[in-house]
């Protein structure tokens, strides 16, 4: 297994913001998979969903994971919220390093992403219902894919990063 730290979890869990802080604190580079995919495709995630479809985006995620597995070590990697849903991706994640699930509740997601227009899967009429349904489907999968689970509700980013640092060492 490689020595990357990979953050998984639902949209709005804080994967990118915690990833940025943790990368700084640990002196590791941060790789944000959504950003890498956007740069490679020359399109935003929303454009990829709209023009090529979700399935094409999912294939790109798997391709990016394979590439990271060949090229990357010692990094913090933040992932898109749907990435662990493919079994193939979970296998790749396990080889890529320590998988950390940032677990968040639906209410926090809704508060954080109330005005968000960048997540195609949340542009639903009943956002609350969509979030609850996706969380029910996804949380067991995230739990299964993770080496470490951190509940993020009610914690500051600094607290979450400290917890990640501490538990990464004690629960290896
Ligand atoms: C998705 C999450 C998004 C992005 C895409 C699909 C998902 O990333 O990959 O919109 O299926 O949950 P974030 O989790 O960074 O918002």
mmCIF file with all atom_site columns, C-alpha atoms and ligand atoms in Angstrom:
data_model
loop_
_atom_site.group_PDB
_atom_site.id
_atom_site.type_symbol
_atom_site.label_atom_id
_atom_site.label_alt_id
_atom_site.label_comp_id
_atom_site.label_asym_id
_atom_site.label_entity_id
_atom_site.label_seq_id
_atom_site.pdbx_PDB_ins_code
_atom_site.Cartn_x
_atom_site.Cartn_y
_atom_site.Cartn_z
_atom_site.occupancy
_atom_site.B_iso_or_equiv
_atom_site.pdbx_formal_charge
_atom_site.auth_seq_id
_atom_site.auth_comp_id
_atom_site.auth_asym_id
_atom_site.auth_atom_id
_atom_site.pdbx_PDB_model_num
ATOM   1   C CA . UNK A 1 1   ? 0.000   0.000  0.000   1.00 0.00 ? 1   UNK A CA 1
ATOM   2   C CA . UNK A 1 2   ? 1.223   3.483  -0.811  1.00 0.00 ? 2   UNK A CA 1
ATOM   3   C CA . UNK A 1 3   ? 1.639   6.301  1.681   1.00 0.00 ? 3   UNK A CA 1
ATOM   4   C CA . UNK A 1 4   ? -1.062  8.680  0.440   1.00 0.00 ? 4   UNK A CA 1
ATOM   5   C CA . UNK A 1 5   ? -3.887  9.952  2.642   1.00 0.00 ? 5   UNK A CA 1
ATOM   6   C CA . UNK A 1 6   ? -7.172  9.898  0.729   1.00 0.00 ? 6   UNK A CA 1
ATOM   7   C CA . UNK A 1 7   ? -10.244 11.777 1.874   1.00 0.00 ? 7   UNK A CA 1
ATOM   8   C CA . UNK A 1 8   ? -13.619 10.342 0.914   1.00 0.00 ? 8   UNK A CA 1
ATOM   9   C CA . UNK A 1 9   ? -17.152 11.367 1.870   1.00 0.00 ? 9   UNK A CA 1
ATOM   10  C CA . UNK A 1 10  ? -20.281 13.150 0.781   1.00 0.00 ? 10  UNK A CA 1
ATOM   11  C CA . UNK A 1 11  ? -20.453 16.476 -1.052  1.00 0.00 ? 11  UNK A CA 1
ATOM   12  C CA . UNK A 1 12  ? -19.986 19.258 1.477   1.00 0.00 ? 12  UNK A CA 1
ATOM   13  C CA . UNK A 1 13  ? -18.189 17.058 4.042   1.00 0.00 ? 13  UNK A CA 1
ATOM   14  C CA . UNK A 1 14  ? -15.106 19.258 3.688   1.00 0.00 ? 14  UNK A CA 1
ATOM   15  C CA . UNK A 1 15  ? -12.811 16.932 1.741   1.00 0.00 ? 15  UNK A CA 1
ATOM   16  C CA . UNK A 1 16  ? -11.102 19.741 -0.141  1.00 0.00 ? 16  UNK A CA 1
ATOM   17  C CA . UNK A 1 17  ? -10.884 22.239 2.724   1.00 0.00 ? 17  UNK A CA 1
ATOM   18  C CA . UNK A 1 18  ? -9.714  19.657 5.278   1.00 0.00 ? 18  UNK A CA 1
ATOM   19  C CA . UNK A 1 19  ? -7.391  18.227 2.621   1.00 0.00 ? 19  UNK A CA 1
ATOM   20  C CA . UNK A 1 20  ? -5.838  21.643 2.057   1.00 0.00 ? 20  UNK A CA 1
ATOM   21  C CA . UNK A 1 21  ? -5.250  22.184 5.784   1.00 0.00 ? 21  UNK A CA 1
ATOM   22  C CA . UNK A 1 22  ? -3.992  18.685 6.425   1.00 0.00 ? 22  UNK A CA 1
ATOM   23  C CA . UNK A 1 23  ? -1.620  18.898 3.451   1.00 0.00 ? 23  UNK A CA 1
ATOM   24  C CA . UNK A 1 24  ? -0.136  22.112 4.860   1.00 0.00 ? 24  UNK A CA 1
ATOM   25  C CA . UNK A 1 25  ? 0.124   20.705 8.366   1.00 0.00 ? 25  UNK A CA 1
ATOM   26  C CA . UNK A 1 26  ? 1.811   17.495 7.208   1.00 0.00 ? 26  UNK A CA 1
ATOM   27  C CA . UNK A 1 27  ? 4.002   19.032 4.497   1.00 0.00 ? 27  UNK A CA 1
ATOM   28  C CA . UNK A 1 28  ? 2.394   16.891 1.812   1.00 0.00 ? 28  UNK A CA 1
ATOM   29  C CA . UNK A 1 29  ? 1.092   18.105 -1.563  1.00 0.00 ? 29  UNK A CA 1
ATOM   30  C CA . UNK A 1 30  ? -2.681  18.171 -2.072  1.00 0.00 ? 30  UNK A CA 1
ATOM   31  C CA . UNK A 1 31  ? -4.229  16.611 -5.153  1.00 0.00 ? 31  UNK A CA 1
ATOM   32  C CA . UNK A 1 32  ? -7.911  17.339 -5.701  1.00 0.00 ? 32  UNK A CA 1
ATOM   33  C CA . UNK A 1 33  ? -9.334  14.758 -8.094  1.00 0.00 ? 33  UNK A CA 1
ATOM   34  C CA . UNK A 1 34  ? -12.229 16.905 -9.319  1.00 0.00 ? 34  UNK A CA 1
ATOM   35  C CA . UNK A 1 35  ? -9.757  19.677 -10.156 1.00 0.00 ? 35  UNK A CA 1
ATOM   36  C CA . UNK A 1 36  ? -7.398  17.248 -11.884 1.00 0.00 ? 36  UNK A CA 1
ATOM   37  C CA . UNK A 1 37  ? -10.286 15.894 -13.955 1.00 0.00 ? 37  UNK A CA 1
ATOM   38  C CA . UNK A 1 38  ? -11.474 19.403 -14.863 1.00 0.00 ? 38  UNK A CA 1
ATOM   39  C CA . UNK A 1 39  ? -7.956  20.417 -15.914 1.00 0.00 ? 39  UNK A CA 1
ATOM   40  C CA . UNK A 1 40  ? -7.498  17.300 -18.020 1.00 0.00 ? 40  UNK A CA 1
ATOM   41  C CA . UNK A 1 41  ? -10.926 17.583 -19.669 1.00 0.00 ? 41  UNK A CA 1
ATOM   42  C CA . UNK A 1 42  ? -10.790 21.370 -20.060 1.00 0.00 ? 42  UNK A CA 1
ATOM   43  C CA . UNK A 1 43  ? -14.366 21.424 -18.729 1.00 0.00 ? 43  UNK A CA 1
ATOM   44  C CA . UNK A 1 44  ? -16.048 21.869 -15.364 1.00 0.00 ? 44  UNK A CA 1
ATOM   45  C CA . UNK A 1 45  ? -17.610 18.861 -13.615 1.00 0.00 ? 45  UNK A CA 1
ATOM   46  C CA . UNK A 1 46  ? -21.049 20.344 -14.416 1.00 0.00 ? 46  UNK A CA 1
ATOM   47  C CA . UNK A 1 47  ? -20.148 20.578 -18.101 1.00 0.00 ? 47  UNK A CA 1
ATOM   48  C CA . UNK A 1 48  ? -18.864 17.003 -18.141 1.00 0.00 ? 48  UNK A CA 1
ATOM   49  C CA . UNK A 1 49  ? -22.142 15.769 -16.581 1.00 0.00 ? 49  UNK A CA 1
ATOM   50  C CA . UNK A 1 50  ? -24.255 17.862 -18.971 1.00 0.00 ? 50  UNK A CA 1
ATOM   51  C CA . UNK A 1 51  ? -22.354 17.164 -22.177 1.00 0.00 ? 51  UNK A CA 1
ATOM   52  C CA . UNK A 1 52  ? -20.914 13.685 -21.692 1.00 0.00 ? 52  UNK A CA 1
ATOM   53  C CA . UNK A 1 53  ? -23.095 12.242 -18.916 1.00 0.00 ? 53  UNK A CA 1
ATOM   54  C CA . UNK A 1 54  ? -22.440 10.901 -15.425 1.00 0.00 ? 54  UNK A CA 1
ATOM   55  C CA . UNK A 1 55  ? -21.138 7.544  -16.685 1.00 0.00 ? 55  UNK A CA 1
ATOM   56  C CA . UNK A 1 56  ? -18.376 9.285  -18.669 1.00 0.00 ? 56  UNK A CA 1
ATOM   57  C CA . UNK A 1 57  ? -17.426 11.248 -15.549 1.00 0.00 ? 57  UNK A CA 1
ATOM   58  C CA . UNK A 1 58  ? -17.270 8.019  -13.509 1.00 0.00 ? 58  UNK A CA 1
ATOM   59  C CA . UNK A 1 59  ? -14.990 6.408  -16.098 1.00 0.00 ? 59  UNK A CA 1
ATOM   60  C CA . UNK A 1 60  ? -12.723 9.445  -15.949 1.00 0.00 ? 60  UNK A CA 1
ATOM   61  C CA . UNK A 1 61  ? -12.569 9.120  -12.151 1.00 0.00 ? 61  UNK A CA 1
ATOM   62  C CA . UNK A 1 62  ? -11.430 5.494  -12.440 1.00 0.00 ? 62  UNK A CA 1
ATOM   63  C CA . UNK A 1 63  ? -8.818  6.454  -15.050 1.00 0.00 ? 63  UNK A CA 1
ATOM   64  C CA . UNK A 1 64  ? -7.536  9.221  -12.789 1.00 0.00 ? 64  UNK A CA 1
ATOM   65  C CA . UNK A 1 65  ? -7.274  6.805  -9.836  1.00 0.00 ? 65  UNK A CA 1
ATOM   66  C CA . UNK A 1 66  ? -5.255  4.376  -11.963 1.00 0.00 ? 66  UNK A CA 1
ATOM   67  C CA . UNK A 1 67  ? -2.961  7.210  -12.977 1.00 0.00 ? 67  UNK A CA 1
ATOM   68  C CA . UNK A 1 68  ? -2.493  8.359  -9.365  1.00 0.00 ? 68  UNK A CA 1
ATOM   69  C CA . UNK A 1 69  ? -1.671  4.810  -8.329  1.00 0.00 ? 69  UNK A CA 1
ATOM   70  C CA . UNK A 1 70  ? 1.173   4.762  -10.858 1.00 0.00 ? 70  UNK A CA 1
ATOM   71  C CA . UNK A 1 71  ? 2.482   8.255  -10.273 1.00 0.00 ? 71  UNK A CA 1
ATOM   72  C CA . UNK A 1 72  ? 1.690   9.474  -6.760  1.00 0.00 ? 72  UNK A CA 1
ATOM   73  C CA . UNK A 1 73  ? 3.024   8.786  -3.286  1.00 0.00 ? 73  UNK A CA 1
ATOM   74  C CA . UNK A 1 74  ? 3.167   10.845 -0.114  1.00 0.00 ? 74  UNK A CA 1
ATOM   75  C CA . UNK A 1 75  ? 0.253   13.092 -1.073  1.00 0.00 ? 75  UNK A CA 1
ATOM   76  C CA . UNK A 1 76  ? -3.099  14.093 0.370   1.00 0.00 ? 76  UNK A CA 1
ATOM   77  C CA . UNK A 1 77  ? -5.797  13.268 -2.183  1.00 0.00 ? 77  UNK A CA 1
ATOM   78  C CA . UNK A 1 78  ? -9.333  14.635 -2.027  1.00 0.00 ? 78  UNK A CA 1
ATOM   79  C CA . UNK A 1 79  ? -11.915 12.735 -4.037  1.00 0.00 ? 79  UNK A CA 1
ATOM   80  C CA . UNK A 1 80  ? -15.335 13.403 -5.567  1.00 0.00 ? 80  UNK A CA 1
ATOM   81  C CA . UNK A 1 81  ? -18.229 12.257 -3.361  1.00 0.00 ? 81  UNK A CA 1
ATOM   82  C CA . UNK A 1 82  ? -19.389 9.504  -5.709  1.00 0.00 ? 82  UNK A CA 1
ATOM   83  C CA . UNK A 1 83  ? -16.023 7.925  -6.401  1.00 0.00 ? 83  UNK A CA 1
ATOM   84  C CA . UNK A 1 84  ? -16.105 5.097  -3.801  1.00 0.00 ? 84  UNK A CA 1
ATOM   85  C CA . UNK A 1 85  ? -19.434 3.844  -5.166  1.00 0.00 ? 85  UNK A CA 1
ATOM   86  C CA . UNK A 1 86  ? -17.697 1.791  -7.857  1.00 0.00 ? 86  UNK A CA 1
ATOM   87  C CA . UNK A 1 87  ? -16.217 -1.418 -6.525  1.00 0.00 ? 87  UNK A CA 1
ATOM   88  C CA . UNK A 1 88  ? -13.236 -1.092 -8.845  1.00 0.00 ? 88  UNK A CA 1
ATOM   89  C CA . UNK A 1 89  ? -12.533 2.321  -7.343  1.00 0.00 ? 89  UNK A CA 1
ATOM   90  C CA . UNK A 1 90  ? -12.656 0.957  -3.796  1.00 0.00 ? 90  UNK A CA 1
ATOM   91  C CA . UNK A 1 91  ? -10.010 -1.594 -4.717  1.00 0.00 ? 91  UNK A CA 1
ATOM   92  C CA . UNK A 1 92  ? -7.824  1.127  -6.200  1.00 0.00 ? 92  UNK A CA 1
ATOM   93  C CA . UNK A 1 93  ? -8.376  3.356  -3.133  1.00 0.00 ? 93  UNK A CA 1
ATOM   94  C CA . UNK A 1 94  ? -7.201  0.617  -0.794  1.00 0.00 ? 94  UNK A CA 1
ATOM   95  C CA . UNK A 1 95  ? -3.921  0.336  -2.731  1.00 0.00 ? 95  UNK A CA 1
ATOM   96  C CA . UNK A 1 96  ? -3.433  4.079  -2.907  1.00 0.00 ? 96  UNK A CA 1
ATOM   97  C CA . UNK A 1 97  ? -3.070  4.658  0.846   1.00 0.00 ? 97  UNK A CA 1
ATOM   98  C CA . UNK A 1 98  ? -4.950  5.374  4.065   1.00 0.00 ? 98  UNK A CA 1
ATOM   99  C CA . UNK A 1 99  ? -8.601  6.058  3.278   1.00 0.00 ? 99  UNK A CA 1
ATOM   100 C CA . UNK A 1 100 ? -10.251 8.570  5.620   1.00 0.00 ? 100 UNK A CA 1
ATOM   101 C CA . UNK A 1 101 ? -14.040 8.970  5.574   1.00 0.00 ? 101 UNK A CA 1
ATOM   102 C CA . UNK A 1 102 ? -15.232 12.425 6.625   1.00 0.00 ? 102 UNK A CA 1
ATOM   103 C CA . UNK A 1 103 ? -18.753 11.601 7.829   1.00 0.00 ? 103 UNK A CA 1
ATOM   104 C CA . UNK A 1 104 ? -21.326 14.383 7.751   1.00 0.00 ? 104 UNK A CA 1
ATOM   105 C CA . UNK A 1 105 ? -25.074 14.609 8.438   1.00 0.00 ? 105 UNK A CA 1
ATOM   106 C CA . UNK A 1 106 ? -27.684 15.659 5.887   1.00 0.00 ? 106 UNK A CA 1
ATOM   107 C CA . UNK A 1 107 ? -28.539 18.846 7.762   1.00 0.00 ? 107 UNK A CA 1
ATOM   108 C CA . UNK A 1 108 ? -24.949 20.044 7.621   1.00 0.00 ? 108 UNK A CA 1
ATOM   109 C CA . UNK A 1 109 ? -24.717 19.234 3.919   1.00 0.00 ? 109 UNK A CA 1
ATOM   110 C CA . UNK A 1 110 ? -27.927 21.155 3.245   1.00 0.00 ? 110 UNK A CA 1
ATOM   111 C CA . UNK A 1 111 ? -26.764 24.177 5.236   1.00 0.00 ? 111 UNK A CA 1
ATOM   112 C CA . UNK A 1 112 ? -23.362 24.236 3.556   1.00 0.00 ? 112 UNK A CA 1
ATOM   113 C CA . UNK A 1 113 ? -24.578 23.667 0.004   1.00 0.00 ? 113 UNK A CA 1
ATOM   114 C CA . UNK A 1 114 ? -27.868 25.583 0.095   1.00 0.00 ? 114 UNK A CA 1
ATOM   115 C CA . UNK A 1 115 ? -26.975 27.893 -2.796  1.00 0.00 ? 115 UNK A CA 1
ATOM   116 C CA . UNK A 1 116 ? -24.580 25.574 -4.606  1.00 0.00 ? 116 UNK A CA 1
ATOM   117 C CA . UNK A 1 117 ? -24.923 25.345 -8.382  1.00 0.00 ? 117 UNK A CA 1
ATOM   118 C CA . UNK A 1 118 ? -21.767 23.355 -9.089  1.00 0.00 ? 118 UNK A CA 1
ATOM   119 C CA . UNK A 1 119 ? -22.929 19.883 -8.029  1.00 0.00 ? 119 UNK A CA 1
ATOM   120 C CA . UNK A 1 120 ? -25.139 18.383 -10.764 1.00 0.00 ? 120 UNK A CA 1
ATOM   121 C CA . UNK A 1 121 ? -26.504 15.669 -8.452  1.00 0.00 ? 121 UNK A CA 1
ATOM   122 C CA . UNK A 1 122 ? -27.893 18.257 -6.020  1.00 0.00 ? 122 UNK A CA 1
ATOM   123 C CA . UNK A 1 123 ? -29.759 20.373 -8.560  1.00 0.00 ? 123 UNK A CA 1
ATOM   124 C CA . UNK A 1 124 ? -33.000 18.631 -7.575  1.00 0.00 ? 124 UNK A CA 1
ATOM   125 C CA . UNK A 1 125 ? -36.371 20.130 -6.773  1.00 0.00 ? 125 UNK A CA 1
ATOM   126 C CA . UNK A 1 126 ? -36.376 18.475 -3.350  1.00 0.00 ? 126 UNK A CA 1
ATOM   127 C CA . UNK A 1 127 ? -32.778 18.850 -2.292  1.00 0.00 ? 127 UNK A CA 1
ATOM   128 C CA . UNK A 1 128 ? -33.363 17.487 1.207   1.00 0.00 ? 128 UNK A CA 1
ATOM   129 C CA . UNK A 1 129 ? -34.873 14.275 -0.160  1.00 0.00 ? 129 UNK A CA 1
ATOM   130 C CA . UNK A 1 130 ? -32.016 13.907 -2.662  1.00 0.00 ? 130 UNK A CA 1
ATOM   131 C CA . UNK A 1 131 ? -29.355 14.378 0.012   1.00 0.00 ? 131 UNK A CA 1
ATOM   132 C CA . UNK A 1 132 ? -31.034 11.944 2.425   1.00 0.00 ? 132 UNK A CA 1
ATOM   133 C CA . UNK A 1 133 ? -31.460 9.292  -0.286  1.00 0.00 ? 133 UNK A CA 1
ATOM   134 C CA . UNK A 1 134 ? -27.864 9.556  -1.472  1.00 0.00 ? 134 UNK A CA 1
ATOM   135 C CA . UNK A 1 135 ? -26.528 9.523  2.111   1.00 0.00 ? 135 UNK A CA 1
ATOM   136 C CA . UNK A 1 136 ? -28.512 6.367  2.887   1.00 0.00 ? 136 UNK A CA 1
ATOM   137 C CA . UNK A 1 137 ? -27.060 4.656  -0.180  1.00 0.00 ? 137 UNK A CA 1
ATOM   138 C CA . UNK A 1 138 ? -23.559 5.916  0.254   1.00 0.00 ? 138 UNK A CA 1
ATOM   139 C CA . UNK A 1 139 ? -22.721 5.972  3.964   1.00 0.00 ? 139 UNK A CA 1
ATOM   140 C CA . UNK A 1 140 ? -22.453 2.177  4.298   1.00 0.00 ? 140 UNK A CA 1
ATOM   141 C CA . UNK A 1 141 ? -20.169 2.103  1.256   1.00 0.00 ? 141 UNK A CA 1
ATOM   142 C CA . UNK A 1 142 ? -17.961 4.903  2.566   1.00 0.00 ? 142 UNK A CA 1
ATOM   143 C CA . UNK A 1 143 ? -17.765 3.082  5.905   1.00 0.00 ? 143 UNK A CA 1
ATOM   144 C CA . UNK A 1 144 ? -16.735 -0.116 4.209   1.00 0.00 ? 144 UNK A CA 1
ATOM   145 C CA . UNK A 1 145 ? -14.071 1.627  2.115   1.00 0.00 ? 145 UNK A CA 1
ATOM   146 C CA . UNK A 1 146 ? -12.504 3.576  5.012   1.00 0.00 ? 146 UNK A CA 1
ATOM   147 C CA . UNK A 1 147 ? -9.603  2.801  7.299   1.00 0.00 ? 147 UNK A CA 1
ATOM   148 C CA . UNK A 1 148 ? -10.564 5.751  9.510   1.00 0.00 ? 148 UNK A CA 1
ATOM   149 C CA . UNK A 1 149 ? -13.925 7.446  10.077  1.00 0.00 ? 149 UNK A CA 1
ATOM   150 C CA . UNK A 1 150 ? -14.107 11.006 11.373  1.00 0.00 ? 150 UNK A CA 1
ATOM   151 C CA . UNK A 1 151 ? -17.444 12.645 12.253  1.00 0.00 ? 151 UNK A CA 1
ATOM   152 C CA . UNK A 1 152 ? -17.164 16.260 11.194  1.00 0.00 ? 152 UNK A CA 1
ATOM   153 C CA . UNK A 1 153 ? -20.396 17.853 12.464  1.00 0.00 ? 153 UNK A CA 1
ATOM   154 C CA . UNK A 1 154 ? -19.843 20.530 15.084  1.00 0.00 ? 154 UNK A CA 1
ATOM   155 C CA . UNK A 1 155 ? -16.051 20.405 14.805  1.00 0.00 ? 155 UNK A CA 1
ATOM   156 C CA . UNK A 1 156 ? -13.821 23.185 13.508  1.00 0.00 ? 156 UNK A CA 1
ATOM   157 C CA . UNK A 1 157 ? -11.478 22.447 10.593  1.00 0.00 ? 157 UNK A CA 1
ATOM   158 C CA . UNK A 1 158 ? -8.521  22.752 12.980  1.00 0.00 ? 158 UNK A CA 1
ATOM   159 C CA . UNK A 1 159 ? -10.075 20.138 15.325  1.00 0.00 ? 159 UNK A CA 1
ATOM   160 C CA . UNK A 1 160 ? -10.720 17.767 12.431  1.00 0.00 ? 160 UNK A CA 1
ATOM   161 C CA . UNK A 1 161 ? -7.139  18.070 11.191  1.00 0.00 ? 161 UNK A CA 1
ATOM   162 C CA . UNK A 1 162 ? -5.777  17.429 14.690  1.00 0.00 ? 162 UNK A CA 1
ATOM   163 C CA . UNK A 1 163 ? -8.032  14.380 15.050  1.00 0.00 ? 163 UNK A CA 1
ATOM   164 C CA . UNK A 1 164 ? -6.866  13.096 11.663  1.00 0.00 ? 164 UNK A CA 1
ATOM   165 C CA . UNK A 1 165 ? -3.202  13.532 12.588  1.00 0.00 ? 165 UNK A CA 1
ATOM   166 C CA . UNK A 1 166 ? -3.653  11.846 15.950  1.00 0.00 ? 166 UNK A CA 1
ATOM   167 C CA . UNK A 1 167 ? -5.763  8.914  14.767  1.00 0.00 ? 167 UNK A CA 1
ATOM   168 C CA . UNK A 1 168 ? -3.709  8.277  11.654  1.00 0.00 ? 168 UNK A CA 1
ATOM   169 C CA . UNK A 1 169 ? -0.804  7.399  13.902  1.00 0.00 ? 169 UNK A CA 1
ATOM   170 C CA . UNK A 1 170 ? -2.651  5.632  16.716  1.00 0.00 ? 170 UNK A CA 1
ATOM   171 C CA . UNK A 1 171 ? -4.982  3.509  14.557  1.00 0.00 ? 171 UNK A CA 1
ATOM   172 C CA . UNK A 1 172 ? -2.630  2.355  11.875  1.00 0.00 ? 172 UNK A CA 1
HETATM 173 C C1 . LIG B 2 .   ? -20.158 14.077 -6.834  1.00 0.00 ? 1   LIG B C1 1
HETATM 174 C C2 . LIG B 2 .   ? -19.406 14.913 -6.020  1.00 0.00 ? 1   LIG B C2 1
HETATM 175 C C3 . LIG B 2 .   ? -18.637 16.059 -6.530  1.00 0.00 ? 1   LIG B C3 1
HETATM 176 C C4 . LIG B 2 .   ? -18.235 15.823 -7.987  1.00 0.00 ? 1   LIG B C4 1
HETATM 177 C C5 . LIG B 2 .   ? -19.473 15.488 -8.808  1.00 0.00 ? 1   LIG B C5 1
HETATM 178 C C6 . LIG B 2 .   ? -20.177 14.229 -8.312  1.00 0.00 ? 1   LIG B C6 1
HETATM 179 C C7 . LIG B 2 .   ? -20.933 12.974 -6.219  1.00 0.00 ? 1   LIG B C7 1
HETATM 180 O O1 . LIG B 2 .   ? -17.449 16.239 -5.743  1.00 0.00 ? 1   LIG B O1 1
HETATM 181 O O2 . LIG B 2 .   ? -17.297 14.805 -8.105  1.00 0.00 ? 1   LIG B O2 1
HETATM 182 O O3 . LIG B 2 .   ? -20.334 16.582 -8.753  1.00 0.00 ? 1   LIG B O3 1
HETATM 183 O O4 . LIG B 2 .   ? -21.369 12.061 -6.928  1.00 0.00 ? 1   LIG B O4 1
HETATM 184 O O5 . LIG B 2 .   ? -21.121 13.014 -4.973  1.00 0.00 ? 1   LIG B O5 1
HETATM 185 P P1 . LIG B 2 .   ? -17.476 16.807 -4.222  1.00 0.00 ? 1   LIG B P1 1
HETATM 186 O O6 . LIG B 2 .   ? -17.760 15.654 -3.315  1.00 0.00 ? 1   LIG B O6 1
HETATM 187 O O7 . LIG B 2 .   ? -16.106 17.336 -4.050  1.00 0.00 ? 1   LIG B O7 1
HETATM 188 O O8 . LIG B 2 .   ? -18.523 17.859 -4.156  1.00 0.00 ? 1   LIG B O8 1
#
